[in-house]
mmCIF file of C-alpha atoms and ligand atoms in Angstrom:
data_model
loop_
_atom_site.group_PDB
_atom_site.id
_atom_site.type_symbol
_atom_site.label_atom_id
_atom_site.label_comp_id
_atom_site.label_asym_id
_atom_site.label_seq_id
_atom_site.Cartn_x
_atom_site.Cartn_y
_atom_site.Cartn_z
ATOM 1 C CA UNK A 1 -82.565 -120.223 -92.584
ATOM 2 C CA UNK A 2 -82.836 -119.517 -88.833
ATOM 3 C CA UNK A 3 -84.830 -116.334 -89.518
ATOM 4 C CA UNK A 4 -87.185 -118.202 -91.828
ATOM 5 C CA UNK A 5 -87.742 -120.890 -89.187
ATOM 6 C CA UNK A 6 -88.640 -118.155 -86.666
ATOM 7 C CA UNK A 7 -91.259 -116.759 -89.078
ATOM 8 C CA UNK A 8 -92.689 -120.252 -89.659
ATOM 9 C CA UNK A 9 -92.833 -121.011 -85.906
ATOM 10 C CA UNK A 10 -94.619 -117.718 -85.226
ATOM 11 C CA UNK A 11 -97.181 -118.370 -87.950
ATOM 12 C CA UNK A 12 -97.789 -121.978 -86.828
ATOM 13 C CA UNK A 13 -98.487 -120.681 -83.340
ATOM 14 C CA UNK A 14 -100.770 -117.933 -84.629
ATOM 15 C CA UNK A 15 -102.709 -120.160 -87.067
ATOM 16 C CA UNK A 16 -103.601 -122.677 -84.357
ATOM 17 C CA UNK A 17 -105.001 -120.957 -81.243
ATOM 18 C CA UNK A 18 -106.102 -123.158 -78.353
ATOM 19 C CA UNK A 19 -109.881 -122.957 -78.101
ATOM 20 C CA UNK A 20 -112.613 -125.206 -76.678
ATOM 21 C CA UNK A 21 -112.361 -128.219 -76.545
ATOM 22 C CA UNK A 22 -108.850 -127.452 -75.346
ATOM 23 C CA UNK A 23 -107.657 -131.062 -75.085
ATOM 24 C CA UNK A 24 -107.665 -131.599 -78.845
ATOM 25 C CA UNK A 25 -106.040 -128.259 -79.697
ATOM 26 C CA UNK A 26 -103.370 -128.850 -77.037
ATOM 27 C CA UNK A 27 -102.621 -132.307 -78.485
ATOM 28 C CA UNK A 28 -102.436 -130.889 -82.056
ATOM 29 C CA UNK A 29 -100.177 -128.084 -80.961
ATOM 30 C CA UNK A 30 -97.889 -130.169 -78.743
ATOM 31 C CA UNK A 31 -96.016 -132.063 -81.486
ATOM 32 C CA UNK A 32 -96.447 -129.196 -83.964
ATOM 33 C CA UNK A 33 -94.589 -126.701 -81.773
ATOM 34 C CA UNK A 34 -91.784 -129.049 -80.676
ATOM 35 C CA UNK A 35 -88.511 -128.067 -82.363
ATOM 36 C CA UNK A 36 -88.543 -129.854 -85.707
ATOM 37 C CA UNK A 37 -86.217 -128.910 -88.525
ATOM 38 C CA UNK A 38 -89.093 -127.276 -90.506
ATOM 39 C CA UNK A 39 -87.461 -128.533 -93.710
ATOM 40 C CA UNK A 40 -90.708 -128.839 -95.691
ATOM 41 C CA UNK A 41 -92.086 -125.328 -95.062
ATOM 42 C CA UNK A 42 -88.598 -123.859 -95.544
ATOM 43 C CA UNK A 43 -88.252 -125.620 -98.916
ATOM 44 C CA UNK A 44 -91.755 -124.527 -99.898
ATOM 45 C CA UNK A 45 -91.103 -120.851 -99.118
ATOM 46 C CA UNK A 46 -87.633 -120.904 -100.689
ATOM 47 C CA UNK A 47 -88.981 -122.422 -103.917
ATOM 48 C CA UNK A 48 -91.635 -119.703 -104.102
ATOM 49 C CA UNK A 49 -89.058 -116.990 -103.353
ATOM 50 C CA UNK A 50 -86.614 -118.237 -105.988
ATOM 51 C CA UNK A 51 -89.450 -118.108 -108.518
ATOM 52 C CA UNK A 52 -90.398 -114.544 -107.607
ATOM 53 C CA UNK A 53 -93.277 -115.043 -105.164
ATOM 54 C CA UNK A 54 -93.764 -112.994 -102.001
ATOM 55 C CA UNK A 55 -93.480 -114.980 -98.742
ATOM 56 C CA UNK A 56 -96.918 -113.875 -97.488
ATOM 57 C CA UNK A 57 -98.584 -115.584 -100.435
ATOM 58 C CA UNK A 58 -97.039 -118.959 -99.632
ATOM 59 C CA UNK A 59 -96.954 -118.982 -95.797
ATOM 60 C CA UNK A 60 -100.402 -120.594 -95.247
ATOM 61 C CA UNK A 61 -99.626 -123.462 -97.652
ATOM 62 C CA UNK A 62 -96.121 -123.898 -96.177
ATOM 63 C CA UNK A 63 -97.531 -124.093 -92.614
ATOM 64 C CA UNK A 64 -100.318 -126.441 -93.736
ATOM 65 C CA UNK A 65 -97.634 -128.754 -95.090
ATOM 66 C CA UNK A 66 -95.849 -128.796 -91.727
ATOM 67 C CA UNK A 67 -99.212 -129.734 -90.144
ATOM 68 C CA UNK A 68 -99.608 -132.646 -92.556
ATOM 69 C CA UNK A 69 -96.032 -133.731 -91.771
ATOM 70 C CA UNK A 70 -96.704 -133.571 -88.022
ATOM 71 C CA UNK A 71 -99.913 -135.557 -88.479
ATOM 72 C CA UNK A 72 -97.886 -138.294 -90.163
ATOM 73 C CA UNK A 73 -95.339 -138.241 -87.305
ATOM 74 C CA UNK A 74 -98.052 -138.497 -84.615
ATOM 75 C CA UNK A 75 -99.746 -141.440 -86.342
ATOM 76 C CA UNK A 76 -96.427 -143.085 -87.210
ATOM 77 C CA UNK A 77 -95.482 -143.125 -83.511
ATOM 78 C CA UNK A 78 -98.702 -144.883 -82.388
ATOM 79 C CA UNK A 79 -98.402 -148.385 -80.898
ATOM 80 C CA UNK A 80 -100.286 -149.832 -83.901
ATOM 81 C CA UNK A 81 -97.665 -148.344 -86.264
ATOM 82 C CA UNK A 82 -93.993 -147.779 -85.346
ATOM 83 C CA UNK A 83 -94.688 -147.658 -81.611
ATOM 84 C CA UNK A 84 -92.243 -144.922 -80.739
ATOM 85 C CA UNK A 85 -92.172 -143.289 -77.300
ATOM 86 C CA UNK A 86 -90.181 -140.222 -78.337
ATOM 87 C CA UNK A 87 -90.413 -137.613 -81.053
ATOM 88 C CA UNK A 88 -88.455 -134.395 -81.475
ATOM 89 C CA UNK A 89 -86.650 -135.152 -78.220
ATOM 90 C CA UNK A 90 -89.849 -135.367 -76.128
ATOM 91 C CA UNK A 91 -92.431 -138.058 -75.289
ATOM 92 C CA UNK A 92 -94.522 -138.773 -78.379
ATOM 93 C CA UNK A 93 -98.076 -137.483 -78.659
ATOM 94 C CA UNK A 94 -99.882 -140.628 -77.440
ATOM 95 C CA UNK A 95 -97.545 -140.848 -74.443
ATOM 96 C CA UNK A 96 -98.703 -137.407 -73.303
ATOM 97 C CA UNK A 97 -102.334 -137.295 -74.443
ATOM 98 C CA UNK A 98 -103.280 -140.987 -74.741
ATOM 99 C CA UNK A 99 -103.898 -143.004 -77.881
ATOM 100 C CA UNK A 100 -107.420 -141.794 -78.621
ATOM 101 C CA UNK A 101 -106.439 -138.126 -78.474
ATOM 102 C CA UNK A 102 -103.284 -138.762 -80.527
ATOM 103 C CA UNK A 103 -105.366 -140.410 -83.285
ATOM 104 C CA UNK A 104 -107.801 -137.498 -83.153
ATOM 105 C CA UNK A 105 -105.020 -134.887 -83.055
ATOM 106 C CA UNK A 106 -103.558 -136.404 -86.243
ATOM 107 C CA UNK A 107 -106.976 -136.468 -87.896
ATOM 108 C CA UNK A 108 -107.615 -132.883 -86.812
ATOM 109 C CA UNK A 109 -104.284 -131.663 -88.254
ATOM 110 C CA UNK A 110 -104.952 -133.546 -91.480
ATOM 111 C CA UNK A 111 -108.271 -131.730 -91.908
ATOM 112 C CA UNK A 112 -107.216 -128.386 -90.429
ATOM 113 C CA UNK A 113 -104.362 -128.001 -92.930
ATOM 114 C CA UNK A 114 -106.601 -127.639 -96.026
ATOM 115 C CA UNK A 115 -109.003 -125.464 -94.003
ATOM 116 C CA UNK A 116 -106.052 -123.167 -93.274
ATOM 117 C CA UNK A 117 -105.059 -123.025 -96.950
ATOM 118 C CA UNK A 118 -108.591 -122.013 -97.932
ATOM 119 C CA UNK A 119 -109.102 -119.475 -95.153
ATOM 120 C CA UNK A 120 -105.678 -117.791 -95.050
ATOM 121 C CA UNK A 121 -104.438 -117.844 -98.665
ATOM 122 C CA UNK A 122 -106.122 -114.522 -99.403
ATOM 123 C CA UNK A 123 -103.440 -113.499 -101.895
ATOM 124 C CA UNK A 124 -103.778 -116.610 -104.073
ATOM 125 C CA UNK A 125 -106.303 -117.000 -106.890
ATOM 126 C CA UNK A 126 -109.102 -119.578 -106.577
ATOM 127 C CA UNK A 127 -107.368 -121.563 -109.327
ATOM 128 C CA UNK A 128 -104.101 -121.687 -107.344
ATOM 129 C CA UNK A 129 -105.966 -122.764 -104.195
ATOM 130 C CA UNK A 130 -107.790 -125.559 -106.016
ATOM 131 C CA UNK A 131 -104.497 -126.773 -107.537
ATOM 132 C CA UNK A 132 -102.851 -126.811 -104.086
ATOM 133 C CA UNK A 133 -105.803 -128.651 -102.531
ATOM 134 C CA UNK A 134 -105.764 -131.197 -105.348
ATOM 135 C CA UNK A 135 -102.063 -131.833 -104.705
ATOM 136 C CA UNK A 136 -102.685 -132.057 -100.954
ATOM 137 C CA UNK A 137 -105.549 -134.548 -101.123
ATOM 138 C CA UNK A 138 -103.796 -136.720 -103.692
ATOM 139 C CA UNK A 139 -100.363 -136.875 -102.050
ATOM 140 C CA UNK A 140 -101.608 -137.237 -98.455
ATOM 141 C CA UNK A 141 -103.878 -140.168 -99.276
ATOM 142 C CA UNK A 142 -103.709 -143.591 -100.883
ATOM 143 C CA UNK A 143 -101.807 -142.119 -103.871
ATOM 144 C CA UNK A 144 -98.975 -140.979 -101.596
ATOM 145 C CA UNK A 145 -98.292 -141.021 -97.848
ATOM 146 C CA UNK A 146 -100.780 -143.733 -96.959
ATOM 147 C CA UNK A 147 -99.606 -145.978 -99.822
ATOM 148 C CA UNK A 148 -96.010 -145.626 -98.611
ATOM 149 C CA UNK A 149 -96.927 -146.399 -95.028
ATOM 150 C CA UNK A 150 -99.022 -149.460 -95.952
ATOM 151 C CA UNK A 151 -96.240 -151.005 -98.025
ATOM 152 C CA UNK A 152 -93.743 -150.144 -95.259
ATOM 153 C CA UNK A 153 -95.856 -152.058 -92.728
ATOM 154 C CA UNK A 154 -96.394 -154.969 -95.142
ATOM 155 C CA UNK A 155 -92.668 -155.211 -95.824
ATOM 156 C CA UNK A 156 -91.948 -155.446 -92.088
ATOM 157 C CA UNK A 157 -93.990 -158.623 -92.021
ATOM 158 C CA UNK A 158 -91.992 -159.942 -94.974
ATOM 159 C CA UNK A 159 -94.843 -159.472 -97.455
ATOM 160 C CA UNK A 160 -93.323 -158.364 -100.764
ATOM 161 C CA UNK A 161 -95.450 -158.163 -103.916
ATOM 162 C CA UNK A 162 -92.625 -156.620 -105.985
ATOM 163 C CA UNK A 163 -88.840 -157.067 -105.750
ATOM 164 C CA UNK A 164 -87.185 -155.763 -102.565
ATOM 165 C CA UNK A 165 -85.491 -152.959 -104.562
ATOM 166 C CA UNK A 166 -88.766 -151.822 -106.169
ATOM 167 C CA UNK A 167 -90.621 -152.091 -102.876
ATOM 168 C CA UNK A 168 -88.043 -150.001 -101.056
ATOM 169 C CA UNK A 169 -88.125 -147.250 -103.700
ATOM 170 C CA UNK A 170 -91.935 -147.273 -103.599
ATOM 171 C CA UNK A 171 -91.913 -146.874 -99.807
ATOM 172 C CA UNK A 172 -89.350 -144.067 -99.804
ATOM 173 C CA UNK A 173 -90.933 -142.132 -102.676
ATOM 174 C CA UNK A 174 -94.423 -142.339 -101.175
ATOM 175 C CA UNK A 175 -93.709 -142.154 -97.465
ATOM 176 C CA UNK A 176 -91.011 -139.502 -97.496
ATOM 177 C CA UNK A 177 -90.289 -137.872 -100.862
ATOM 178 C CA UNK A 178 -93.961 -137.050 -101.316
ATOM 179 C CA UNK A 179 -93.904 -134.274 -98.673
ATOM 180 C CA UNK A 180 -90.773 -132.686 -100.164
ATOM 181 C CA UNK A 181 -92.430 -132.867 -103.583
ATOM 182 C CA UNK A 182 -95.486 -131.153 -102.109
ATOM 183 C CA UNK A 183 -93.201 -128.473 -100.648
ATOM 184 C CA UNK A 184 -91.727 -127.422 -103.982
ATOM 185 C CA UNK A 185 -94.974 -128.002 -105.884
ATOM 186 C CA UNK A 186 -96.901 -125.725 -103.478
ATOM 187 C CA UNK A 187 -94.131 -123.109 -103.822
ATOM 188 C CA UNK A 188 -94.115 -123.360 -107.625
ATOM 189 C CA UNK A 189 -97.926 -123.093 -107.802
ATOM 190 C CA UNK A 190 -97.898 -119.977 -105.601
ATOM 191 C CA UNK A 191 -95.252 -118.494 -107.926
ATOM 192 C CA UNK A 192 -97.211 -119.471 -111.071
ATOM 193 C CA UNK A 193 -94.154 -121.333 -112.381
ATOM 194 C CA UNK A 194 -94.125 -122.629 -115.954
ATOM 195 C CA UNK A 195 -94.338 -126.379 -116.537
ATOM 196 C CA UNK A 196 -90.614 -126.935 -117.149
ATOM 197 C CA UNK A 197 -89.638 -125.146 -113.948
ATOM 198 C CA UNK A 198 -92.357 -126.977 -112.002
ATOM 199 C CA UNK A 199 -91.028 -130.325 -113.239
ATOM 200 C CA UNK A 200 -87.429 -129.381 -112.530
ATOM 201 C CA UNK A 201 -88.202 -128.563 -108.889
ATOM 202 C CA UNK A 202 -90.292 -131.722 -108.633
ATOM 203 C CA UNK A 203 -87.351 -133.810 -109.882
ATOM 204 C CA UNK A 204 -85.091 -132.109 -107.355
ATOM 205 C CA UNK A 205 -87.554 -132.818 -104.505
ATOM 206 C CA UNK A 206 -87.999 -136.463 -105.503
ATOM 207 C CA UNK A 207 -84.246 -137.058 -105.436
ATOM 208 C CA UNK A 208 -83.920 -135.034 -102.224
ATOM 209 C CA UNK A 209 -86.721 -137.042 -100.577
ATOM 210 C CA UNK A 210 -85.103 -140.318 -101.528
ATOM 211 C CA UNK A 211 -81.746 -139.096 -100.209
ATOM 212 C CA UNK A 212 -83.439 -137.855 -97.021
ATOM 213 C CA UNK A 213 -84.980 -141.249 -96.256
ATOM 214 C CA UNK A 214 -81.652 -142.995 -96.907
ATOM 215 C CA UNK A 215 -80.104 -140.415 -94.538
ATOM 216 C CA UNK A 216 -82.784 -141.270 -91.956
ATOM 217 C CA UNK A 217 -82.100 -145.015 -92.404
ATOM 218 C CA UNK A 218 -78.348 -144.472 -91.984
ATOM 219 C CA UNK A 219 -78.827 -142.248 -88.927
ATOM 220 C CA UNK A 220 -81.038 -144.896 -87.325
ATOM 221 C CA UNK A 221 -78.007 -147.166 -87.523
ATOM 222 C CA UNK A 222 -75.149 -144.831 -86.592
ATOM 223 C CA UNK A 223 -76.567 -141.892 -84.628
ATOM 224 C CA UNK A 224 -77.681 -141.325 -81.023
ATOM 225 C CA UNK A 225 -80.962 -140.517 -79.277
ATOM 226 C CA UNK A 226 -79.516 -137.142 -78.245
ATOM 227 C CA UNK A 227 -78.779 -136.195 -81.860
ATOM 228 C CA UNK A 228 -82.019 -137.461 -83.402
ATOM 229 C CA UNK A 229 -84.509 -136.882 -80.575
ATOM 230 C CA UNK A 230 -86.142 -140.265 -81.219
ATOM 231 C CA UNK A 231 -85.411 -143.911 -80.519
ATOM 232 C CA UNK A 232 -82.606 -145.370 -82.626
ATOM 233 C CA UNK A 233 -81.768 -148.873 -83.870
ATOM 234 C CA UNK A 234 -85.452 -149.673 -84.263
ATOM 235 C CA UNK A 235 -85.277 -150.449 -87.995
ATOM 236 C CA UNK A 236 -82.904 -153.346 -87.493
ATOM 237 C CA UNK A 237 -84.774 -154.618 -84.412
ATOM 238 C CA UNK A 238 -88.103 -154.683 -86.284
ATOM 239 C CA UNK A 239 -86.616 -156.237 -89.434
ATOM 240 C CA UNK A 240 -87.613 -153.201 -91.487
ATOM 241 C CA UNK A 241 -86.761 -153.021 -95.177
ATOM 242 C CA UNK A 242 -84.355 -150.067 -95.417
ATOM 243 C CA UNK A 243 -81.457 -149.006 -97.654
ATOM 244 C CA UNK A 244 -79.062 -150.119 -94.933
ATOM 245 C CA UNK A 245 -80.679 -153.549 -94.474
ATOM 246 C CA UNK A 246 -80.901 -154.166 -98.233
ATOM 247 C CA UNK A 247 -77.634 -152.694 -99.520
ATOM 248 C CA UNK A 248 -75.435 -152.431 -96.404
ATOM 249 C CA UNK A 249 -74.173 -149.247 -94.724
ATOM 250 C CA UNK A 250 -71.410 -148.353 -97.189
ATOM 251 C CA UNK A 251 -73.582 -148.805 -100.278
ATOM 252 C CA UNK A 252 -76.386 -146.830 -98.624
ATOM 253 C CA UNK A 253 -73.918 -143.988 -97.996
ATOM 254 C CA UNK A 254 -72.811 -144.126 -101.647
ATOM 255 C CA UNK A 255 -76.407 -143.972 -102.887
ATOM 256 C CA UNK A 256 -77.116 -141.072 -100.533
ATOM 257 C CA UNK A 257 -74.045 -139.127 -101.734
ATOM 258 C CA UNK A 258 -74.862 -139.726 -105.405
ATOM 259 C CA UNK A 259 -78.432 -138.450 -104.919
ATOM 260 C CA UNK A 260 -77.274 -135.366 -102.994
ATOM 261 C CA UNK A 261 -74.800 -134.582 -105.800
ATOM 262 C CA UNK A 262 -77.658 -134.815 -108.313
ATOM 263 C CA UNK A 263 -79.625 -132.395 -106.122
ATOM 264 C CA UNK A 264 -76.724 -129.879 -106.173
ATOM 265 C CA UNK A 265 -76.639 -130.200 -109.977
ATOM 266 C CA UNK A 266 -80.342 -129.530 -110.448
ATOM 267 C CA UNK A 267 -80.700 -126.660 -107.988
ATOM 268 C CA UNK A 268 -77.237 -125.061 -108.481
ATOM 269 C CA UNK A 269 -78.343 -122.611 -111.162
ATOM 270 C CA UNK A 270 -80.775 -120.935 -108.713
ATOM 271 C CA UNK A 271 -77.924 -119.938 -106.370
ATOM 272 C CA UNK A 272 -80.041 -120.571 -103.280
ATOM 273 C CA UNK A 273 -78.126 -120.249 -100.014
ATOM 274 C CA UNK A 274 -80.919 -122.074 -98.196
ATOM 275 C CA UNK A 275 -80.994 -125.122 -100.466
ATOM 276 C CA UNK A 276 -77.191 -125.246 -100.375
ATOM 277 C CA UNK A 277 -77.237 -125.060 -96.550
ATOM 278 C CA UNK A 278 -79.742 -127.941 -96.337
ATOM 279 C CA UNK A 279 -77.772 -130.144 -98.755
ATOM 280 C CA UNK A 280 -74.442 -129.303 -97.071
ATOM 281 C CA UNK A 281 -75.797 -130.093 -93.600
ATOM 282 C CA UNK A 282 -77.125 -133.519 -94.615
ATOM 283 C CA UNK A 283 -74.010 -134.424 -96.577
ATOM 284 C CA UNK A 284 -71.622 -133.346 -93.814
ATOM 285 C CA UNK A 285 -73.462 -135.425 -91.209
ATOM 286 C CA UNK A 286 -73.128 -138.619 -93.261
ATOM 287 C CA UNK A 287 -69.727 -138.040 -94.854
ATOM 288 C CA UNK A 288 -68.298 -136.920 -91.506
ATOM 289 C CA UNK A 289 -69.389 -140.146 -89.752
HETATM 290 C C1 GRG B 1 -101.814 -139.114 -94.228
HETATM 291 C C2 GRG B 1 -103.765 -140.189 -93.024
HETATM 292 C C3 GRG B 1 -102.339 -140.137 -93.287
HETATM 293 C C4 GRG B 1 -101.539 -141.013 -92.658
HETATM 294 C C5 GRG B 1 -100.076 -140.951 -92.687
HETATM 295 C C6 GRG B 1 -98.236 -142.555 -90.597
HETATM 296 C C7 GRG B 1 -98.186 -142.323 -92.067
HETATM 297 C C8 GRG B 1 -99.465 -142.315 -92.810
HETATM 298 C C9 GRG B 1 -97.019 -142.133 -92.727
HETATM 299 C C10 GRG B 1 -95.684 -142.111 -92.065
HETATM 300 C C11 GRG B 1 -94.797 -141.151 -92.768
HETATM 301 C C12 GRG B 1 -93.477 -140.971 -92.050
HETATM 302 C C13 GRG B 1 -93.487 -140.718 -90.596
HETATM 303 C C14 GRG B 1 -92.337 -141.026 -92.763
HETATM 304 C C15 GRG B 1 -91.001 -140.809 -92.187
HETATM 305 C C16 GRG B 1 -90.397 -139.595 -92.837
HETATM 306 C C17 GRG B 1 -89.308 -139.007 -92.000
HETATM 307 C C18 GRG B 1 -87.920 -139.406 -92.276
HETATM 308 C C19 GRG B 1 -89.630 -138.124 -91.033
HETATM 309 C C20 GRG B 1 -88.679 -137.357 -90.217
HETATM 310 O O1 GRG B 1 -88.626 -136.046 -90.781
HETATM 311 P P1 GRG B 1 -87.720 -134.913 -90.140
HETATM 312 O O2 GRG B 1 -86.388 -135.494 -89.794
HETATM 313 O O3 GRG B 1 -88.536 -134.606 -88.804
HETATM 314 O O4 GRG B 1 -87.732 -133.750 -91.066
HETATM 315 P P2 GRG B 1 -88.649 -133.220 -87.989
HETATM 316 O O5 GRG B 1 -89.076 -133.647 -86.617
HETATM 317 O O6 GRG B 1 -87.297 -132.536 -88.002
HETATM 318 O O7 GRG B 1 -89.685 -132.414 -88.685
#
């Protein structure tokens, strides 16, 4: 996985040169090049590889997905959203570049990502590119990420239109699982996967995404700034609706473990060392605590 992360980091750097006006490209690149886990591009490339697709075909889409993810992190950290001063162990984007540039850097990443897919996916067919762009525009917008974030903000103010359980699942599926779903869906499209395989990977990513957000909720409660690279204990302080606040720590851990076990079951038959490593790492962090 380390080698794959090196390839992704090199490509991210290469795809986004700093040109005039430098301030915006520097702001875009700042959070992008900080050491994130690169889980989404890794899962995208590994899905494509398992389904027989060459890495060069999928790299632009995988890197575009990391750009979308980073956009969501930059905007999530803004004072009008989660108001977080740190991200990936460093001051968050608006702390370094100011709020206006952080908003613009997020917007620029959001629009640069599909530009990158179109310009650099020279080994994909037009049909594959259109399918990927359709997925991107749908899942990044009010049918995905934005929907999840809106309901997350509403729930913080105590506004619940559905039950707390339904609301929480809606938030987690749309705010978090959606990018893991995009990862495997992009990979499966690049590999021209059949419908059954596509749906199987999508099911895996949905369960993984849900587990990942529960993991994030648990870590906010039990981890440290040094380990996470961002402020901790904020969920409780802001009265956020999370798995821990709704079900309690132990039940949240149980739900997380059950989902991770389902992920092992779905993906096991592909014998992927990378997926196993990701699942093992998450599980060991929570079970070991
Ligand atoms: C798409 C226009 C548009 C807006 C986005 C701000 C927003 C709307 C959504 C917020 C989404 C968000 C930040 C969800 C949290 C998901 C999460 C647990 C992120 C942390 O992921 P890691 O741990 O981070 O993989 P690294 O830094 O390792 O990449």
